[in-house]
CSV table of C-alpha atoms in Angstrom, one decimal:
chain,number,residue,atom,x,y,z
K,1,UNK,CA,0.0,0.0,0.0
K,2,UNK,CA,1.2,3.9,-0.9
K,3,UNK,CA,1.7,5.8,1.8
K,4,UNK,CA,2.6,9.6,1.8
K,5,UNK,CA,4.6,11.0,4.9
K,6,UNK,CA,4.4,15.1,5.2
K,7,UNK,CA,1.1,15.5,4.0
K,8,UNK,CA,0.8,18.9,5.3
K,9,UNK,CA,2.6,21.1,2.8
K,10,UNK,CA,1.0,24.3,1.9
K,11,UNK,CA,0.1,23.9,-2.1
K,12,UNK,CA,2.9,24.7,-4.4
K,13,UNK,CA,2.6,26.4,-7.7
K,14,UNK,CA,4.4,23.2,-9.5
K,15,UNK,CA,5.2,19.6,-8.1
K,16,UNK,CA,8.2,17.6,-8.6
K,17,UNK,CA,7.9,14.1,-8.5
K,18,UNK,CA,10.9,12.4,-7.9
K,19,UNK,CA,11.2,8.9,-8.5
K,20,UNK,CA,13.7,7.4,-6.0
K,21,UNK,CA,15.4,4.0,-5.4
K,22,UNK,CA,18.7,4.0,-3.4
K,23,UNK,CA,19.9,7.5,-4.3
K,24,UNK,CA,20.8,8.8,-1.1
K,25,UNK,CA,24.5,10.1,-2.8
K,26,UNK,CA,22.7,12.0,-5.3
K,27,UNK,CA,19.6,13.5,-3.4
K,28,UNK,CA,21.6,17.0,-1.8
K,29,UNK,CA,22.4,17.9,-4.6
K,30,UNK,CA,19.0,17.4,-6.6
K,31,UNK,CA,17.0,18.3,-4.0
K,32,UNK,CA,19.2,21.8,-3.4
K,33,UNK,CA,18.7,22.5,-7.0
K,34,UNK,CA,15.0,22.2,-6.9
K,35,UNK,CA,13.2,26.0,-7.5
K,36,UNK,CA,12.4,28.0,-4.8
K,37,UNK,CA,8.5,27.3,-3.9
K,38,UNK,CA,8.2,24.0,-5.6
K,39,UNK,CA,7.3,21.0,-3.9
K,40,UNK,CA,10.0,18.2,-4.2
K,41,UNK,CA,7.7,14.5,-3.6
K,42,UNK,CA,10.8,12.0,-3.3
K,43,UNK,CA,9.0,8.4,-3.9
K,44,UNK,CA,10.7,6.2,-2.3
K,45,UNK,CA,10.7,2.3,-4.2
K,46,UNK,CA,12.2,0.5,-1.7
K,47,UNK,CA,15.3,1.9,-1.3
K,48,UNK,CA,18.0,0.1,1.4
K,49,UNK,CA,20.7,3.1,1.6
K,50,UNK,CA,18.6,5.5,3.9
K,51,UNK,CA,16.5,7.7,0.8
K,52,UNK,CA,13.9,8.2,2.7
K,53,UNK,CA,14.8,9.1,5.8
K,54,UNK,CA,17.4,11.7,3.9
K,55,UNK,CA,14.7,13.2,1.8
K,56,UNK,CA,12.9,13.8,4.5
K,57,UNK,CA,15.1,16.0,6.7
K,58,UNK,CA,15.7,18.0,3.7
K,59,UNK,CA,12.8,19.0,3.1
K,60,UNK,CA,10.7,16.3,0.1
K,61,UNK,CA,7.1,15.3,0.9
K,62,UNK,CA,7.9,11.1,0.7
K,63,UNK,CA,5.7,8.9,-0.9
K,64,UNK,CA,6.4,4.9,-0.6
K,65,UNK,CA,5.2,2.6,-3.1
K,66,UNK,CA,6.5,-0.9,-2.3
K,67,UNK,CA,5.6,-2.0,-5.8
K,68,UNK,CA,8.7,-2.1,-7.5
K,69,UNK,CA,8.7,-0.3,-10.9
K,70,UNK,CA,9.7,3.4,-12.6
K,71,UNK,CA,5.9,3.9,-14.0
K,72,UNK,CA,4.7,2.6,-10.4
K,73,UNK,CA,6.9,5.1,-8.5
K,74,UNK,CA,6.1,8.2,-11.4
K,75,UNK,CA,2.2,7.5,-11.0
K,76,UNK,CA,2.4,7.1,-7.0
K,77,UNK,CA,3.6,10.4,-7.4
K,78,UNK,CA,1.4,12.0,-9.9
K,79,UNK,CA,-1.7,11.0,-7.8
K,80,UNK,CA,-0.2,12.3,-4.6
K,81,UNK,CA,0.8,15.4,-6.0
K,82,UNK,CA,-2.0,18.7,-5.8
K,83,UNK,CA,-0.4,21.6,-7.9
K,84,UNK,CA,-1.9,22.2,-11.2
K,85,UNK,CA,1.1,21.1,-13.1
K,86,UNK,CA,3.3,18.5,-12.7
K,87,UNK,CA,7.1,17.6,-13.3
K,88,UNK,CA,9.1,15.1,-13.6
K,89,UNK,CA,12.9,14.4,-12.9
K,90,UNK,CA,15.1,11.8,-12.2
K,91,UNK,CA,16.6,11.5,-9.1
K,92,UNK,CA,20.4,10.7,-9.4
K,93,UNK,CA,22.1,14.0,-10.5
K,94,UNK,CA,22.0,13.0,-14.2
K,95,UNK,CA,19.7,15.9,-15.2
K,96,UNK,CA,19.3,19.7,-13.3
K,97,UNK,CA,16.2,20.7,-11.5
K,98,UNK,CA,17.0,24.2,-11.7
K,99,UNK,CA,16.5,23.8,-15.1
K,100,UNK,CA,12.6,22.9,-14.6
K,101,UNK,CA,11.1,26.2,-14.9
K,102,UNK,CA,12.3,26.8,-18.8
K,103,UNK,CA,10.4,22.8,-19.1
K,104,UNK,CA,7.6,23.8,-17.6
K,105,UNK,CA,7.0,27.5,-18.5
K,106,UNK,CA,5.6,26.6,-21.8
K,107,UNK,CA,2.6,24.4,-20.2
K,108,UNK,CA,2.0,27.5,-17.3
K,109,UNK,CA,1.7,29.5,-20.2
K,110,UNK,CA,-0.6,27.5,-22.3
K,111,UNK,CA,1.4,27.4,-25.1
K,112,UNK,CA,2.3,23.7,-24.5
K,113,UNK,CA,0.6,20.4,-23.4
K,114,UNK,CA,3.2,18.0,-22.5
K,115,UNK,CA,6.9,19.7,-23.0
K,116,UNK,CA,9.5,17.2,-22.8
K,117,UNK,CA,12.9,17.3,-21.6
K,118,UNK,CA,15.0,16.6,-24.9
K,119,UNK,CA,18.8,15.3,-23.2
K,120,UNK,CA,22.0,16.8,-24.7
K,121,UNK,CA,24.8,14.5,-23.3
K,122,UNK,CA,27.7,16.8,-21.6
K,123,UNK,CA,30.2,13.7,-22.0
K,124,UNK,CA,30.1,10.5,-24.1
K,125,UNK,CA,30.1,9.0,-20.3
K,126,UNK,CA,27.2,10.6,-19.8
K,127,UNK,CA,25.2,8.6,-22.6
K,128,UNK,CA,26.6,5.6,-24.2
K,129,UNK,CA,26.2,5.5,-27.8
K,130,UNK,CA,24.3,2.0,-27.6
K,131,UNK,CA,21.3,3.9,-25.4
K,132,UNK,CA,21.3,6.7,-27.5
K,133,UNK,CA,21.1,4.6,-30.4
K,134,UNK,CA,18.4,2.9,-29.4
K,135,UNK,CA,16.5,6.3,-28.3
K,136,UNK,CA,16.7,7.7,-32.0
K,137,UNK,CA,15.0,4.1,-32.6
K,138,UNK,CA,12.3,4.7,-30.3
K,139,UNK,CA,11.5,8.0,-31.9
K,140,UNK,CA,11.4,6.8,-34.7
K,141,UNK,CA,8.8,4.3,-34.3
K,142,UNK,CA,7.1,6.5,-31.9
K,143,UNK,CA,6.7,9.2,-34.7
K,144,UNK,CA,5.3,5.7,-37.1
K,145,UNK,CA,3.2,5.6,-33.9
K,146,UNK,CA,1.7,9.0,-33.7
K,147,UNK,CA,2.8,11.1,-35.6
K,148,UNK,CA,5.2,13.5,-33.7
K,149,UNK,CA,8.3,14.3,-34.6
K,150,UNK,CA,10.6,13.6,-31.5
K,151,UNK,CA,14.3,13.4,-30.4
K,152,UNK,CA,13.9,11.8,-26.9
K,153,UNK,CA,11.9,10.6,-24.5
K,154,UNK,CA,13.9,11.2,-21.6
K,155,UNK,CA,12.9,11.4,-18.1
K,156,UNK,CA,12.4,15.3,-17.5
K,157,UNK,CA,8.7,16.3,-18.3
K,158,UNK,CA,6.2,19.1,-17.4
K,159,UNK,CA,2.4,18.7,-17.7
K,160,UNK,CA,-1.0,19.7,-16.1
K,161,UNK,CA,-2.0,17.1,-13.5
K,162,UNK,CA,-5.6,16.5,-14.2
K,163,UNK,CA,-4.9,16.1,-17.9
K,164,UNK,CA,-1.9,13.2,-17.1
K,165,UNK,CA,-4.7,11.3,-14.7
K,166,UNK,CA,-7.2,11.9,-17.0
K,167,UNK,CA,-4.8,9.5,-19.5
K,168,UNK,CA,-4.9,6.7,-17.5
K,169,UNK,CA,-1.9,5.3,-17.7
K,170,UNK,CA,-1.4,1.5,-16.9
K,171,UNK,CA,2.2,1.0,-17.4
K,172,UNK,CA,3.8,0.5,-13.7
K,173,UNK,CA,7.3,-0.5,-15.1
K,174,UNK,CA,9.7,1.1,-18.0
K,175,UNK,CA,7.0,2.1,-20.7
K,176,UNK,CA,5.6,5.1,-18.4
K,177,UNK,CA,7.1,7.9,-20.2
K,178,UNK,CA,6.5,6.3,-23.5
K,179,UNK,CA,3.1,5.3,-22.9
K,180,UNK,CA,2.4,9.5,-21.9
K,181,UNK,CA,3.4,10.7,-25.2
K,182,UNK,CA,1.8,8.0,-26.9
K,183,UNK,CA,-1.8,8.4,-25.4
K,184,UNK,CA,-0.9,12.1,-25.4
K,185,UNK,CA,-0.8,12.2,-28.9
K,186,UNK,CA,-3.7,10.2,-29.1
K,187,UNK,CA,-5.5,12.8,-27.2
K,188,UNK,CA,-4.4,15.8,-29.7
K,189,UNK,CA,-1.9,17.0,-27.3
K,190,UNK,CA,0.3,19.6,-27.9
K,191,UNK,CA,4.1,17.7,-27.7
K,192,UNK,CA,7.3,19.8,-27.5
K,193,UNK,CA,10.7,19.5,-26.6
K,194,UNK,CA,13.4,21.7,-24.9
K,195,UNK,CA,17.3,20.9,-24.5
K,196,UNK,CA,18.3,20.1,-21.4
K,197,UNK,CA,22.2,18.9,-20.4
K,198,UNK,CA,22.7,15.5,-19.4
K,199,UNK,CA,24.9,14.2,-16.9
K,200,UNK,CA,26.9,11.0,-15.8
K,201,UNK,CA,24.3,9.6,-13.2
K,202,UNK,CA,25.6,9.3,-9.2
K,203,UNK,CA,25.7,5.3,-9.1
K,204,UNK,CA,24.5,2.3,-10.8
K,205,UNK,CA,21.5,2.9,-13.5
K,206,UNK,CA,18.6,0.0,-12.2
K,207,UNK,CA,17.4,0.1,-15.9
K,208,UNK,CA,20.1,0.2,-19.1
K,209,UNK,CA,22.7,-0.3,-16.7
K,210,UNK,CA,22.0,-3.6,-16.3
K,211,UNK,CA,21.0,-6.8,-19.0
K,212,UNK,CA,17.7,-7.4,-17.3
K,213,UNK,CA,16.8,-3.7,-17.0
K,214,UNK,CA,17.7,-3.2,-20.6
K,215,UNK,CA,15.8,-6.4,-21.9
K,216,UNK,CA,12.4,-5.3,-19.5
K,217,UNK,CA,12.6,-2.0,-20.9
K,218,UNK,CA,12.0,-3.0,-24.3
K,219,UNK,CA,9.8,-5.5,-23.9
K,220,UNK,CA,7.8,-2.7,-21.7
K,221,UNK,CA,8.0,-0.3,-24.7
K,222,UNK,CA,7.1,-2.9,-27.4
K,223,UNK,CA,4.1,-3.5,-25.3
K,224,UNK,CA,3.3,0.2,-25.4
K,225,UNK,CA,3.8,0.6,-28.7
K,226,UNK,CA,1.6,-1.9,-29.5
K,227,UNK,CA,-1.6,-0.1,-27.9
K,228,UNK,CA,-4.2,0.3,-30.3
K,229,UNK,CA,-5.0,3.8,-30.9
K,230,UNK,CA,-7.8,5.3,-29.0
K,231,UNK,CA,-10.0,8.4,-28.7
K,232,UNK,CA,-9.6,10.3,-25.3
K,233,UNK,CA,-12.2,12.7,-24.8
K,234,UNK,CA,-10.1,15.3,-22.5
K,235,UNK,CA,-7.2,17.1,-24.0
K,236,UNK,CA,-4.4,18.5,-21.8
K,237,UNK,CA,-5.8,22.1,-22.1
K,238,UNK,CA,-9.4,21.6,-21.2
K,239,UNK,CA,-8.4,19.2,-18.9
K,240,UNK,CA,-6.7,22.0,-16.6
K,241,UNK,CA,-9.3,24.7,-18.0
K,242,UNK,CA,-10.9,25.0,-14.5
K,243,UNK,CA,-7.7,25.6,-12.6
């Protein structure tokens, strides 16, 4: 079962979910980097090195979902955050929070639906060629899929949080983000992009770091992929048209 620690947070103009599993050498510096007002919600996955408890004294509202899984962690997070708009970063130092506001400006200003973080490796260490290779396949077939010319689908995301529930998203593992800009599109969403730098990561990646985390991946994202297309009758701009 979920369960949310700090509950008593005065609303925040934006929410940044956090997905966490063991991060505890990365999460000073992410959290310190977060924009001054926002809400940090670390979700802790089960982490063994201390997360939680860390998170905490800094500061993050903590959410724990037990249930092992990237999508799992993102949606505990989504439904336990209250701002109108939601973000999404990973926790372990390989991208910036400071950087958020220039992510999400474009949805607080309308202009934009779901805005996407687009990663710019600052080092080849940063992004082996093999993972990036494979992201320029994804877009690819996600742009087969729906339509939308993309670069990445990294991690770092910005969108209105009744529109993103209003999805429905099922995915609880490794084809979360994919499976938001694929129903996205299938809503008529408005889908952008905006660089962002990309880092080494602080530790060991649980996903392409790792054969079985590779090999789940893509059998998550074939699944998604696979989704017949369907009719959604909220867009992402009506859907936060009575904030």
């Amino acid at each position: 079962m979920r369960v949310i620690e700090n509950s008593s947070f005065s609303p925040a103009p934006v929410d940044v979910v956090l997905p966490c599993l063991d991060e505890a050498k990365a999460l000073p510096w992410v959290l310190g980097r977060i924009p001054a007002g926002w809400r940090a919600i670390v979700v802790d996955n089960g982490s063994t090195d201390g997360s939680a408890d860390l998170a905490r004294t800094l500061g993050a509202q903590v959410v724990h979902e037990p249930r092992r899984g990237f999508g799992a962690a993102c949606h505990a997070g989504l439904t336990a955050a209250t701002a109108d708009v939601v973000c999404f970063c990973d926790c372990d130092a390989s991208l910036d929070p400071a950087l958020l506001p220039a992510v999400a400006g474009p949805v607080l200003d309308g202009a934009a639906d779901l805005v996407l973080g687009r990663r710019r490796p600052v080092t080849r260490r940063a992004w082996p060629l093999h993972a990036r290779l494979a992201n320029l396949e994804l877009a690819r077939l996600v742009h087969r899929r729906t339509g939308l010319r993309l670069h990445d689908l990294g991690p770092m995301r910005a969108a209105r949080r009744t529109a993103l529930l209003a999805l429905d998203l099922t995915d609880r593992r490794s084809g979360y983000p994919l499976q938001t800009v694929v129903r996205a599109a299938d809503a008529g969403w408005r889908v952008t992009e905006t660089n962002v730098p990309y880092r080494p990561r602080t530790g060991r990646s649980k996903v392409t770091g790792t054969w079985r985390g590779t090999w789940q991946a893509v059998r998550d994202m074939r699944a998604v992929l696979a989704e017949r297309p369907a009719g959604r009758p909220v867009s992402g701009t009506a859907a936060g048209a009575g904030r």
